[in-house]
Amino acid sequence: MYLVKIRVWCFTAFLFLAAAFSGYAQRQPQVLKVEPPSWWAGSSLNPIRLMIRGSGFKGARVRIDAAGVRVVGTPVSNEQGTYLFVNIAISPQARPGPRELLITTTEGVTRASFEVLPSLRRVGRFQGFSPDDVMYLIMIDRFSDGDPTNNDPPQSRGIYDRKNKFYYHGGDLQGVIDRLPYLKDLGVTAVWLTPWYDNYDKPNQIELKEKKPSTGFHGYNPQDFYAVDEHFGSLAKLRELVAAAHRSGIKIIQDEVVNHTGPYHPWVDDPPTPTWFNGTKENHRKNVFQTWVLHDPRPVADLYRETMEGWFLDFLPDLNQEDPEVARYLVQNTLWWIGTTGLDGIRMDTWQYVPNSFWRDWNAALKKEFPNFTVVGEVKDGDVVHTSFFQGGRKRFDGVDSGLDSLLDFPLFYPIRHAFAEGKHLDEIPKTLAKDYLYNNPEILVTLLGGHDDGRFMSEKDATLAGLKLANTFLLTTRGVPQLYYGDEIAMTGPDEPTTRGDFPGGFPGDKRDAFSRGGRTSEEEDLFAYIRKLAHLRSELAPLKRGALANLYVSEQQYAYARTLRGSSVVVVINNDKKSAEIEFAVGPGFFPPGAMLTDLLGVAKEVQVREGKMKANLPERSAAIFVRR
Ligand SMILES: [Ca+2]
Ligand SMILES: [Ca+2]
Ligand SMILES: [Ca+2]
């Protein structure tokens, strides 16, 4: 009995001491993460605002005992003491290297590290994209595995499985470096990589696919905005990739997400500010995707808020960019990725669900630091009225100019699919282009016939290789910045998401064949590859195909002819989408070619033709195209 009492007493004392100790430990300031971890001297943004995650920060004072860096103003912590915001000014002359912040509270002292980087080297970096480029979209996980040692890393063991279409397959940044010669040969000058942010390390039990857990192999569910996912490589590897790409004349486009975080981001359970997200995990709106209200001058308030602030699929936490701390965090995060790597452009995910006023400030900060940089926004909508609303260059009815350079040209994507994959009327294309006047600048739109969110072209009902060739002919000769989707050049199939994100054959250990090399492609694949390669190189060689004014010369249900003209030099493209041959005649006035000019088809399909009495006649076999230039 006595023994039992002693045991109970000891146990109680243990509990008391444990509670007291853990209470004390919680009060001691502790640093888990500093964001951004580094910044460069001579930045247009100065001071920068550090967000330090940890605990015990209430009432903290911060000091830096090091040259070239100083704390500005009073640090602020959140109510829980788990986040500390500190302004740091970096002298333009600050010597690069690590610095330590001394964080002091009544309960103790701790240190946070931060690095000052050299001022930026700018030649050949931060270049922006333009109609001179041919862009190529790569889903990092599914393109090429250049480093099998990172396939099943210790920090995220068990979410690599090539047989599971929702798990990691091993593609990485080294794989992209290895394939730069392939891309250069194809004629690619800019690579858009799907997000490389660190995504969740375990099976995602919140987003079930076919009733089973999924993973963030696609990169769109960040759990850390300042880290490269361990399956893809490291920040050092990313820098190596950007430098190697630049040496090959290839730009790098980063895919960013600022509308939401992944469902497992540590902010979800411990937000840095009370208004960090629109709503909470327990209590939030669900996105109802009534996107038309976003360009409606008199929207129903609830529909507007549900669409702007609702959580995607009900579980992707929606960031509140109207919280100044969120806005500041996101602006700095974007500048940091560009500045620390040298990359050239951004493709911004889910553009329309973020307020225009935020974009105005974000774009202004970006252009101030990187004047040549360009951004393309994803507004997934087939309506030009809707899409064009989001392009910058002028104030809209809301009084805001978003500053956005470019949009993915989804209004043109659907007619391309309808005409060339499904064999429907080709004139849907010029009818869509006729709405170009609604854009502030249609020339910079990013045109596409395939992407990672849609089934592959070749999986459309009635799709043929001839149709895919025509689609590429149009894409690479019309206005805009053409974007290819990895694997479309070898006619890969995949009817839905994620089968549209298949592994590129030859990119992975043990693959039966290597479609990156000529010998590994079937004759049909090689024929298509060579055709697209030829088009990409023609675009690079013929200035009018990149920058020339677009003029329609002939439109019927299944035939379309147009010219691209630059400084008196014209290229005429004629497309016959019909299942039978066609002979068409149309006017090409002296603005295009002088009388009597002899025209040659660079694709070798049509016979040579002569311009007579201001007209030309083209004979095209079924489902074929010609690119005419003066002989
Ligand atoms: Ca790998
Ligand atoms: Ca991860
Ligand atoms: Ca939103």
XYZ file of C-alpha atoms and ligand atoms in Angstrom:
634
model
C 0.000 0.000 0.000
C 2.748 2.402 1.042
C 4.747 1.485 -2.060
C 1.769 2.248 -4.263
C 1.403 5.672 -2.651
C 5.062 6.480 -3.318
C 4.624 5.379 -6.918
C 1.594 7.618 -7.342
C 3.450 10.518 -5.759
C 6.482 9.983 -8.026
C 4.288 9.782 -11.085
C 2.449 12.972 -10.155
C 5.728 14.776 -9.543
C 6.992 13.551 -12.914
C 3.901 14.866 -14.647
C 4.255 18.207 -12.872
C 7.931 18.560 -13.778
C 7.303 17.480 -17.371
C 4.506 20.032 -17.704
C 6.635 22.758 -16.122
C 9.595 21.913 -18.356
C 7.563 21.805 -21.531
C 5.944 25.103 -20.532
C 9.356 26.622 -20.061
C 10.587 25.184 -23.368
C 7.608 26.721 -25.164
C 8.387 30.110 -23.754
C 12.003 29.995 -24.872
C 12.200 31.515 -28.374
C 12.890 28.824 -30.935
C 13.509 29.193 -34.683
C 12.290 26.622 -37.195
C 12.484 28.538 -40.484
C 13.507 31.911 -41.896
C 11.797 33.149 -45.065
C 13.350 34.356 -47.278
C 16.562 32.607 -46.220
C 18.691 34.983 -48.301
C 18.588 38.188 -50.310
C 20.956 40.068 -52.610
C 22.573 43.419 -52.098
C 21.446 46.212 -54.399
C 17.840 45.012 -54.673
C 15.054 47.430 -55.603
C 13.177 45.970 -52.652
C 14.846 47.200 -49.490
C 14.225 46.647 -46.638
C 12.921 43.113 -47.039
C 10.576 41.520 -44.536
C 11.646 38.270 -42.912
C 8.998 35.887 -41.641
C 10.477 33.644 -38.975
C 8.544 30.537 -37.966
C 9.103 28.990 -34.563
C 7.771 29.628 -31.067
C 8.099 31.906 -28.059
C 8.362 35.077 -30.140
C 5.945 37.269 -28.192
C 7.583 40.565 -27.323
C 10.795 39.576 -29.108
C 13.512 42.086 -29.886
C 15.885 41.459 -32.782
C 19.460 42.639 -33.228
C 22.082 42.029 -35.893
C 25.697 42.534 -34.928
C 27.134 42.432 -38.432
C 28.166 44.925 -41.077
C 25.917 45.922 -43.983
C 22.633 44.682 -42.499
C 20.363 46.289 -39.930
C 16.927 45.816 -38.419
C 14.405 48.508 -39.353
C 11.435 49.300 -37.094
C 9.960 47.039 -34.446
C 9.522 43.320 -35.042
C 5.958 42.014 -34.793
C 4.887 38.571 -33.646
C 1.534 36.891 -34.047
C -0.739 36.221 -31.062
C 0.573 32.668 -30.601
C 4.194 33.803 -30.782
C 4.788 31.303 -33.583
C 5.731 33.846 -36.247
C 7.958 36.877 -36.114
C 8.072 39.549 -38.829
C 11.268 41.573 -39.043
C 12.344 44.253 -41.547
C 15.956 43.949 -42.626
C 17.764 46.641 -44.620
C 20.715 45.481 -46.693
C 23.313 48.054 -47.659
C 24.097 47.999 -51.399
C 27.738 47.605 -50.378
C 27.004 44.733 -47.957
C 29.575 41.977 -48.248
C 28.017 38.610 -49.226
C 27.904 35.953 -46.552
C 25.909 34.602 -43.626
C 24.526 36.877 -40.914
C 22.961 36.045 -37.555
C 19.885 37.613 -36.045
C 19.791 37.659 -32.254
C 16.226 37.148 -31.052
C 15.681 38.084 -27.410
C 12.638 37.769 -25.164
C 12.275 37.877 -21.374
C 12.568 34.075 -21.482
C 15.793 33.760 -23.396
C 17.836 34.307 -26.526
C 18.082 32.433 -29.805
C 19.640 32.956 -33.216
C 18.294 32.924 -36.760
C 20.537 32.753 -39.782
C 20.212 34.725 -42.952
C 22.478 35.117 -45.965
C 23.425 38.205 -47.917
C 23.972 37.334 -51.577
C 26.123 39.260 -54.065
C 24.325 41.825 -56.222
C 22.777 40.157 -59.254
C 24.578 39.315 -62.451
C 22.051 40.259 -65.106
C 23.544 39.576 -68.558
C 21.643 36.754 -70.273
C 19.337 36.210 -67.290
C 15.799 37.368 -66.394
C 15.208 37.603 -70.159
C 11.451 37.287 -70.527
C 9.854 35.365 -73.405
C 8.514 36.760 -76.678
C 7.066 35.619 -80.024
C 10.682 34.817 -80.971
C 10.467 31.801 -78.660
C 9.193 28.278 -78.995
C 8.094 27.161 -75.549
C 7.980 23.545 -74.350
C 6.026 22.432 -71.293
C 7.596 19.708 -69.168
C 6.033 17.953 -66.212
C 9.255 17.401 -64.278
C 8.243 14.078 -62.709
C 7.259 12.530 -66.028
C 9.934 13.644 -68.498
C 13.327 12.257 -67.622
C 14.923 10.618 -64.578
C 18.500 11.870 -64.514
C 19.185 10.877 -60.908
C 17.635 7.614 -59.640
C 19.129 8.240 -56.171
C 16.414 10.829 -55.459
C 13.508 8.606 -56.534
C 12.568 7.359 -53.077
C 14.266 9.804 -50.700
C 14.357 9.171 -46.919
C 12.253 12.258 -46.128
C 9.369 10.958 -48.240
C 9.858 7.225 -48.443
C 7.108 5.263 -50.162
C 5.444 7.679 -52.572
C 7.517 6.653 -55.585
C 5.825 4.008 -57.704
C 5.979 4.025 -61.482
C 2.994 1.700 -61.668
C 0.796 4.174 -59.797
C -0.231 7.066 -62.041
C -0.820 9.313 -59.006
C 2.637 8.703 -57.420
C 6.102 10.020 -58.207
C 7.811 8.424 -61.206
C 11.366 9.719 -60.769
C 11.713 12.544 -63.314
C 13.871 15.391 -62.070
C 15.882 18.543 -62.824
C 18.975 16.521 -63.760
C 16.799 14.751 -66.330
C 15.910 18.101 -67.878
C 19.607 19.096 -67.947
C 20.380 15.797 -69.704
C 17.734 16.485 -72.380
C 18.736 20.052 -73.238
C 20.488 18.865 -76.453
C 17.256 17.084 -77.484
C 15.218 20.227 -76.845
C 17.683 22.449 -78.662
C 17.643 20.118 -81.660
C 13.841 20.217 -81.719
C 13.989 24.019 -81.898
C 12.841 24.800 -78.368
C 14.048 28.130 -76.929
C 12.099 28.252 -73.639
C 11.134 25.498 -71.218
C 8.158 25.854 -68.898
C 8.593 23.470 -65.968
C 5.657 22.480 -63.771
C 6.140 23.642 -60.141
C 9.266 22.492 -58.338
C 8.105 23.629 -54.872
C 8.420 21.082 -52.108
C 5.147 19.151 -51.941
C 3.809 16.889 -49.191
C 6.101 13.997 -48.220
C 3.455 11.374 -47.508
C 0.458 9.938 -49.331
C -2.156 12.670 -49.555
C -5.191 11.327 -47.688
C -7.236 14.465 -48.343
C -7.137 14.382 -52.139
C -8.266 10.900 -53.035
C -7.937 9.732 -56.630
C -9.969 6.714 -57.620
C -10.663 6.410 -53.869
C -6.954 6.085 -53.064
C -4.375 8.565 -51.696
C -2.533 10.685 -54.273
C 0.755 12.608 -54.201
C 1.998 16.047 -55.216
C 4.107 14.698 -58.124
C 2.612 17.501 -60.281
C 3.939 20.142 -57.868
C 0.765 22.198 -57.484
C 0.247 21.547 -53.748
C 3.160 23.372 -52.100
C 4.024 22.667 -48.484
C 7.081 24.943 -48.662
C 7.354 27.936 -51.007
C 11.096 28.258 -50.432
C 12.286 24.738 -51.243
C 12.753 22.476 -54.254
C 11.048 19.110 -53.839
C 13.513 16.416 -52.850
C 12.335 14.192 -55.727
C 13.407 16.826 -58.248
C 16.737 17.966 -56.828
C 17.887 20.994 -54.890
C 18.222 24.743 -55.259
C 21.825 24.164 -56.391
C 20.589 21.758 -59.080
C 17.963 24.266 -60.197
C 20.627 26.951 -60.554
C 22.737 24.485 -62.524
C 19.770 23.805 -64.811
C 19.103 27.507 -65.459
C 22.785 28.134 -66.237
C 23.021 25.072 -68.512
C 19.805 26.026 -70.318
C 21.092 29.555 -70.891
C 24.301 28.181 -72.359
C 22.102 26.241 -74.823
C 20.091 29.348 -75.715
C 17.071 28.061 -73.777
C 15.106 30.133 -71.285
C 13.504 28.738 -68.131
C 9.912 29.532 -67.161
C 8.857 28.829 -63.576
C 5.350 27.638 -62.776
C 4.104 29.480 -59.703
C 1.037 29.162 -57.491
C -0.026 32.005 -55.200
C -3.777 31.423 -55.050
C -3.542 28.540 -52.624
C -1.251 26.205 -50.728
C -1.266 22.435 -50.522
C -3.651 20.966 -47.929
C -0.741 20.006 -45.645
C 1.085 23.316 -45.529
C 2.048 24.056 -41.881
C 0.199 27.373 -42.176
C -3.138 25.554 -42.315
C -3.015 24.606 -38.636
C -0.973 27.611 -37.530
C -1.560 30.638 -39.770
C 1.024 33.441 -39.444
C -1.798 36.022 -39.144
C -5.512 35.604 -38.344
C -6.401 36.635 -41.917
C -3.688 34.634 -43.727
C -6.273 32.465 -45.474
C -9.774 33.216 -46.674
C -11.515 31.148 -44.021
C -10.137 28.243 -42.017
C -9.913 24.482 -42.485
C -13.152 24.087 -40.564
C -14.992 27.108 -41.894
C -14.449 28.316 -45.462
C -16.276 28.848 -48.709
C -15.961 26.284 -51.477
C -14.965 27.561 -54.909
C -18.037 27.369 -57.144
C -16.132 28.459 -60.286
C -18.672 31.070 -61.370
C -15.810 32.736 -63.183
C -18.015 34.928 -65.391
C -18.771 37.112 -62.382
C -15.077 38.073 -62.250
C -15.463 40.257 -65.340
C -19.015 41.341 -64.479
C -19.130 45.031 -63.493
C -22.096 44.248 -61.226
C -21.494 40.784 -59.814
C -23.623 39.090 -57.190
C -21.446 39.675 -54.114
C -21.712 36.133 -52.762
C -20.909 34.501 -56.091
C -17.929 36.798 -56.481
C -16.568 35.950 -53.044
C -17.180 32.225 -53.467
C -15.226 32.293 -56.705
C -12.367 34.480 -55.476
C -12.065 33.205 -51.925
C -13.509 29.715 -52.074
C -11.150 26.803 -51.458
C -10.377 24.841 -54.611
C -12.035 21.412 -54.498
C -12.968 22.428 -50.940
C -9.512 21.492 -49.581
C -6.866 23.750 -51.138
C -6.473 26.601 -48.605
C -7.104 29.937 -50.336
C -4.470 32.569 -49.536
C -5.792 36.027 -48.705
C -3.676 38.402 -50.796
C -5.504 41.347 -49.232
C -3.662 40.634 -45.981
C -0.566 42.874 -46.418
C 1.675 40.249 -44.811
C 0.498 37.636 -47.331
C 0.996 40.055 -50.209
C 4.481 40.937 -49.032
C 5.384 37.281 -48.541
C 4.238 36.333 -52.055
C 5.931 39.277 -53.785
C 9.228 38.486 -52.057
C 8.899 34.792 -52.796
C 8.555 35.486 -56.517
C 11.505 37.904 -56.573
C 13.592 35.441 -54.577
C 13.144 32.554 -57.026
C 14.016 34.775 -59.961
C 16.938 36.511 -58.282
C 18.533 33.401 -56.805
C 18.278 31.284 -59.965
C 18.356 33.629 -62.994
C 15.168 32.261 -64.547
C 13.399 34.128 -67.340
C 9.628 34.010 -67.034
C 6.701 32.818 -64.952
C 3.599 30.864 -65.800
C 1.150 31.735 -63.032
C -1.390 29.142 -62.010
C -5.070 29.975 -61.292
C -4.539 33.652 -62.135
C -8.161 34.715 -62.090
C -8.844 33.707 -58.482
C -6.465 36.333 -57.099
C -7.447 40.022 -56.866
C -6.303 42.350 -59.655
C -5.105 44.893 -57.091
C -2.634 42.315 -55.776
C -1.448 41.535 -59.299
C -0.884 45.222 -60.010
C 1.480 45.494 -57.017
C 3.090 42.098 -57.644
C 3.808 42.927 -61.292
C 5.096 46.398 -60.408
C 7.582 44.955 -57.893
C 8.644 42.286 -60.379
C 9.191 44.696 -63.285
C 11.050 47.142 -61.080
C 13.659 44.509 -60.261
C 13.553 42.596 -63.564
C 12.406 44.966 -66.352
C 12.587 42.420 -69.222
C 10.784 39.667 -67.354
C 7.440 38.344 -68.664
C 4.549 36.529 -67.044
C 1.845 34.361 -68.581
C -1.315 33.795 -66.565
C -3.498 30.716 -66.610
C -7.124 31.712 -67.122
C -8.680 28.495 -68.292
C -11.595 29.703 -70.342
C -12.590 29.543 -73.979
C -14.219 32.974 -74.050
C -12.096 35.889 -75.344
C -14.365 38.358 -73.524
C -13.467 36.695 -70.248
C -9.806 35.896 -70.901
C -8.858 39.287 -72.334
C -10.224 41.010 -69.216
C -7.187 39.789 -67.286
C -4.470 41.110 -69.597
C -2.655 44.199 -68.342
C -1.765 47.320 -70.248
C -4.902 49.260 -69.434
C -7.206 49.934 -66.537
C -10.435 47.957 -66.517
C -13.775 49.043 -65.053
C -12.397 48.247 -61.607
C -9.828 51.017 -62.109
C -6.962 48.517 -61.969
C -4.348 47.590 -64.570
C -3.184 44.115 -63.518
C 0.097 44.519 -65.395
C -0.143 40.961 -66.754
C 1.821 40.477 -69.994
C 0.363 37.315 -71.413
C -2.289 34.639 -71.071
C -2.474 31.042 -72.140
C -4.589 31.268 -75.288
C -7.327 28.824 -74.305
C -9.905 30.594 -76.520
C -7.759 29.437 -79.463
C -6.920 26.036 -77.953
C -10.471 24.713 -78.251
C -10.990 25.646 -81.934
C -7.581 24.108 -82.717
C -8.737 20.850 -81.135
C -12.139 21.014 -82.803
C -10.754 21.663 -86.264
C -7.602 19.577 -86.388
C -8.370 16.713 -83.981
C -12.098 16.318 -84.515
C -12.168 17.509 -88.135
C -14.803 20.140 -87.424
C -14.909 23.446 -89.257
C -11.560 25.154 -89.598
C -13.088 28.612 -89.847
C -13.728 28.554 -86.097
C -10.044 29.566 -85.852
C -10.154 32.860 -87.819
C -13.507 33.562 -86.136
C -11.719 33.390 -82.784
C -8.756 35.418 -83.993
C -11.245 38.074 -85.111
C -11.762 38.859 -81.427
C -8.113 39.790 -80.965
C -9.045 43.458 -80.656
C -10.338 42.715 -77.156
C -6.794 41.982 -75.988
C -4.419 44.751 -75.167
C -1.669 42.743 -76.867
C -2.612 39.522 -78.680
C 0.914 39.033 -80.080
C 2.300 37.894 -76.716
C -0.418 35.314 -75.947
C 0.904 31.787 -75.423
C -0.759 29.497 -77.969
C -1.097 25.766 -77.405
C -2.628 22.575 -78.730
C -1.952 20.540 -75.607
C -1.136 20.801 -71.923
C -0.990 18.885 -68.676
C -4.604 19.537 -67.665
C -6.220 18.259 -70.851
C -6.261 14.917 -72.594
C -3.627 14.547 -75.289
C -4.410 15.665 -78.834
C -3.905 12.121 -80.124
C -6.477 10.787 -77.648
C -9.263 12.928 -79.083
C -11.825 10.948 -80.999
C -10.905 10.990 -84.714
C -7.412 12.429 -84.116
C -4.842 11.502 -86.767
C -1.176 12.237 -87.314
C -2.120 14.365 -90.333
C -4.400 16.438 -88.108
C -1.674 16.821 -85.477
C 0.729 18.014 -88.167
C -1.803 20.620 -89.319
C -2.362 21.789 -85.762
C 1.387 22.237 -85.313
C 1.655 24.023 -88.657
C -0.926 26.529 -87.527
C 0.527 26.898 -84.020
C 4.042 27.570 -85.245
C 3.048 30.046 -87.945
C 0.276 32.133 -86.383
C 0.607 35.075 -83.998
C 1.621 34.511 -80.392
C 4.237 32.497 -78.552
C 3.807 28.818 -79.464
C 3.910 26.299 -76.629
C 4.486 22.603 -77.245
C 3.599 19.936 -74.685
C 6.262 17.305 -73.964
C 5.635 14.113 -75.884
C 3.163 15.611 -78.353
C 6.067 15.662 -80.813
C 6.053 11.862 -80.750
C 2.248 11.604 -80.689
C 1.971 10.391 -77.090
C -1.552 9.531 -76.003
C -3.467 9.903 -72.724
C -7.158 10.772 -72.672
C -7.427 12.416 -69.254
C -5.545 13.809 -66.291
C -3.245 12.151 -65.198
C -2.779 9.803 -68.194
C -2.011 12.938 -70.221
C 1.015 13.170 -67.918
C 2.590 9.921 -69.089
C 6.283 9.056 -68.852
C 8.324 10.066 -71.889
C 9.625 6.775 -73.340
C 13.367 6.573 -72.822
C 13.423 9.006 -69.952
C 13.416 6.345 -67.248
C 15.705 3.489 -66.177
C 14.647 0.223 -67.763
C 12.542 1.805 -70.521
C 12.274 -0.528 -73.488
C 13.086 2.180 -76.010
C 14.510 5.686 -76.106
C 12.278 8.073 -78.062
C 14.729 10.895 -77.298
C 16.925 9.396 -80.023
C 16.026 8.848 -83.640
C 16.709 5.121 -83.436
C 14.217 4.754 -80.588
C 11.307 6.371 -82.425
C 8.911 4.474 -84.655
C 8.841 5.632 -88.277
C 5.542 7.442 -87.637
C 6.952 9.161 -84.570
C 10.097 10.126 -86.460
C 8.032 11.535 -89.324
C 6.023 13.702 -86.919
C 9.079 14.710 -84.887
C 10.968 15.753 -88.036
C 7.937 17.735 -89.231
C 7.586 19.700 -85.967
C 11.341 20.193 -85.815
C 11.235 21.614 -89.319
C 8.410 24.009 -88.408
C 10.204 25.179 -85.269
C 13.359 25.867 -87.250
C 11.414 27.640 -90.018
C 9.900 29.877 -87.379
C 13.318 30.676 -86.043
C 14.702 31.431 -89.536
C 11.776 33.430 -90.963
C 11.315 36.687 -89.053
C 7.741 37.270 -90.379
C 6.594 34.009 -88.738
C 7.652 35.399 -85.352
C 6.925 39.100 -85.510
C 5.012 39.654 -88.748
C 1.564 41.220 -88.910
C -1.113 38.565 -89.412
C -3.520 39.040 -92.334
C -6.241 36.641 -93.352
C -6.266 35.949 -97.123
C -8.813 33.184 -97.523
C -11.344 31.551 -95.221
C -13.825 28.771 -95.940
C -15.210 25.942 -93.840
C -12.128 23.765 -94.309
C -9.500 25.998 -95.919
C -7.621 28.874 -94.365
C -4.853 31.020 -95.834
C -3.026 33.834 -94.077
C 0.076 35.944 -94.419
C 2.642 37.056 -91.886
C 4.382 40.203 -93.078
C 7.348 42.025 -91.605
C 9.183 44.945 -93.212
C 7.899 44.143 -96.688
C 8.669 40.440 -96.461
C 5.729 38.005 -96.471
C 5.166 34.342 -95.736
C 1.839 32.814 -96.783
C 0.456 29.755 -95.006
C -2.294 27.706 -96.640
C -4.092 24.940 -94.737
C -6.508 22.400 -96.167
C -8.273 20.610 -93.308
C -10.643 18.781 -95.645
C -10.565 15.034 -96.230
C -10.223 15.732 -99.937
C -7.829 17.824 -101.979
C -8.590 21.482 -102.566
C -7.674 24.141 -105.065
C -8.146 27.627 -103.759
C -7.431 30.997 -105.319
C -7.178 34.208 -103.393
C -5.902 37.766 -103.614
C -2.353 38.559 -102.512
C -1.937 42.229 -103.307
C 1.314 44.129 -103.788
C 1.442 44.578 -100.002
C 2.475 40.938 -99.882
C 4.219 40.001 -103.137
C 5.105 41.939 -106.294
C 3.265 40.962 -109.516
C 4.723 37.879 -111.138
C 6.522 36.711 -107.988
C 7.320 32.988 -107.925
C 6.395 31.323 -104.642
C 7.854 28.104 -103.257
C 6.334 25.888 -100.579
C 8.921 25.230 -97.871
C 7.035 22.137 -96.671
C 7.355 20.574 -100.135
C 3.643 19.757 -100.471
C 2.374 22.286 -103.025
C 3.817 23.047 -106.454
C 5.513 26.336 -107.164
C 2.990 29.068 -107.952
C 3.188 32.456 -109.599
C 1.347 35.555 -108.440
C -0.781 36.696 -111.393
C -3.016 39.735 -111.460
C -2.644 40.048 -107.696
C -3.821 36.489 -107.037
C -2.293 33.146 -106.194
C -3.675 29.669 -106.642
C -2.765 26.807 -104.315
C -3.421 23.124 -104.825
C -3.324 21.084 -101.661
C -3.861 17.359 -101.087
C -6.254 16.265 -98.335
C -5.357 17.424 -94.805
C -2.147 19.202 -95.740
C -0.515 22.599 -95.470
C 1.971 24.735 -97.373
C 4.225 27.599 -96.331
C 4.917 29.850 -99.330
C 7.830 32.268 -99.592
C 9.293 34.128 -102.575
C 11.721 31.959 -104.432
Ca 15.032 10.840 -60.105
Ca 8.445 16.756 -50.623
Ca -8.341 33.055 -54.242
